[in-house]
mmCIF file of C-alpha atoms in Angstrom:
data_model
loop_
_atom_site.group_PDB
_atom_site.id
_atom_site.type_symbol
_atom_site.label_atom_id
_atom_site.label_comp_id
_atom_site.label_asym_id
_atom_site.label_seq_id
_atom_site.Cartn_x
_atom_site.Cartn_y
_atom_site.Cartn_z
ATOM 1 C CA MET A 62 -18.167 24.401 40.304
ATOM 2 C CA ALA A 63 -20.192 21.347 39.316
ATOM 3 C CA GLU A 64 -18.564 18.022 38.522
ATOM 4 C CA PRO A 65 -19.324 16.335 35.203
ATOM 5 C CA VAL A 66 -20.934 12.902 35.181
ATOM 6 C CA ILE A 67 -18.410 10.103 34.688
ATOM 7 C CA ALA A 68 -19.689 8.575 31.464
ATOM 8 C CA ARG A 69 -17.038 5.866 31.461
ATOM 9 C CA LYS A 70 -13.942 5.068 33.544
ATOM 10 C CA ASN A 71 -11.840 4.677 30.430
ATOM 11 C CA TYR A 72 -11.275 6.361 27.088
ATOM 12 C CA TYR A 73 -13.283 6.144 23.877
ATOM 13 C CA GLU A 74 -11.290 4.992 20.865
ATOM 14 C CA VAL A 75 -12.868 6.717 17.861
ATOM 15 C CA ASP A 76 -12.094 6.954 14.166
ATOM 16 C CA LEU A 77 -12.917 10.423 12.870
ATOM 17 C CA ASP A 78 -13.371 11.466 9.259
ATOM 18 C CA GLY A 79 -11.053 14.140 7.890
ATOM 19 C CA GLY A 80 -12.600 17.485 7.056
ATOM 20 C CA LYS A 81 -15.354 17.127 9.643
ATOM 21 C CA GLU A 82 -16.087 18.787 12.968
ATOM 22 C CA TYR A 83 -17.226 16.947 16.073
ATOM 23 C CA LEU A 84 -18.439 18.080 19.495
ATOM 24 C CA TRP A 85 -17.018 16.173 22.465
ATOM 25 C CA CYS A 86 -19.379 15.894 25.435
ATOM 26 C CA ALA A 87 -17.930 17.659 28.489
ATOM 27 C CA CYS A 88 -20.874 17.155 30.856
ATOM 28 C CA GLY A 89 -20.991 13.347 30.702
ATOM 29 C CA ARG A 90 -24.776 13.306 30.234
ATOM 30 C CA SER A 91 -24.926 12.671 26.488
ATOM 31 C CA LYS A 92 -26.525 9.447 25.293
ATOM 32 C CA THR A 93 -24.218 9.535 22.244
ATOM 33 C CA GLN A 94 -20.881 9.388 24.111
ATOM 34 C CA PRO A 95 -18.266 10.580 23.586
ATOM 35 C CA PHE A 96 -20.092 13.122 21.441
ATOM 36 C CA CYS A 97 -22.518 15.847 22.458
ATOM 37 C CA ASP A 98 -26.296 15.452 22.100
ATOM 38 C CA ASN A 99 -27.062 18.804 23.817
ATOM 39 C CA SER A 100 -27.754 17.185 27.208
ATOM 40 C CA HIS A 101 -25.595 19.935 28.740
ATOM 41 C CA LYS A 102 -28.400 22.486 28.277
ATOM 42 C CA GLY A 103 -29.093 24.099 31.639
ATOM 43 C CA THR A 104 -25.662 23.219 33.043
ATOM 44 C CA GLU A 105 -22.392 25.146 33.135
ATOM 45 C CA PHE A 106 -20.746 22.685 30.748
ATOM 46 C CA LEU A 107 -20.054 23.308 27.073
ATOM 47 C CA PRO A 108 -18.918 20.766 24.487
ATOM 48 C CA LYS A 109 -15.429 20.961 23.009
ATOM 49 C CA MET A 110 -15.009 21.271 19.231
ATOM 50 C CA ILE A 111 -12.781 18.731 17.495
ATOM 51 C CA LYS A 112 -11.835 19.410 13.883
ATOM 52 C CA VAL A 113 -9.680 16.933 12.013
ATOM 53 C CA GLU A 114 -8.027 17.602 8.673
ATOM 54 C CA GLN A 115 -7.496 13.941 7.790
ATOM 55 C CA ASP A 116 -8.941 10.600 8.885
ATOM 56 C CA LEU A 117 -7.655 10.038 12.376
ATOM 57 C CA ARG A 118 -7.993 7.659 15.337
ATOM 58 C CA LEU A 119 -8.227 9.486 18.655
ATOM 59 C CA TYR A 120 -8.608 8.492 22.304
ATOM 60 C CA LEU A 121 -11.208 10.765 23.840
ATOM 61 C CA CYS A 122 -11.777 11.141 27.567
ATOM 62 C CA GLY A 123 -14.686 9.186 29.004
ATOM 63 C CA CYS A 124 -14.368 10.196 32.658
ATOM 64 C CA LYS A 125 -14.638 13.912 31.762
ATOM 65 C CA ARG A 126 -11.811 14.830 34.149
ATOM 66 C CA THR A 127 -8.885 15.046 31.752
ATOM 67 C CA THR A 128 -6.628 18.101 31.908
ATOM 68 C CA ASP A 129 -6.219 17.912 28.111
ATOM 69 C CA ALA A 130 -9.852 17.948 26.934
ATOM 70 C CA PRO A 131 -11.087 16.287 24.857
ATOM 71 C CA TYR A 132 -8.161 13.850 24.849
ATOM 72 C CA CYS A 133 -7.622 11.143 27.450
ATOM 73 C CA ASP A 134 -4.691 11.859 29.767
ATOM 74 C CA GLY A 135 -5.079 8.770 31.977
ATOM 75 C CA THR A 136 -6.894 10.561 34.823
ATOM 76 C CA HIS A 137 -9.466 7.725 34.838
ATOM 77 C CA ALA A 138 -6.829 5.398 36.326
ATOM 78 C CA GLY A 139 -7.066 7.271 39.632
ATOM 79 C CA LEU A 140 -10.856 7.256 39.945
#
């Protein structure tokens, strides 16, 4: 199994708009981190859908090694 690219050794703090859907980048290759720009094409990685009902601040994984994708679980601290 391939390893994703570490986009950042920390989380991304993002404010998301309620009623919208977002795609979190799982491969680490996207130029629009932490969101998908389809750079995963040709890899085994697929983005993770995030749908929020109300405006919300989230902490999304930047190292791409979280066990709770797309949310940061602190795994970056051990890299």
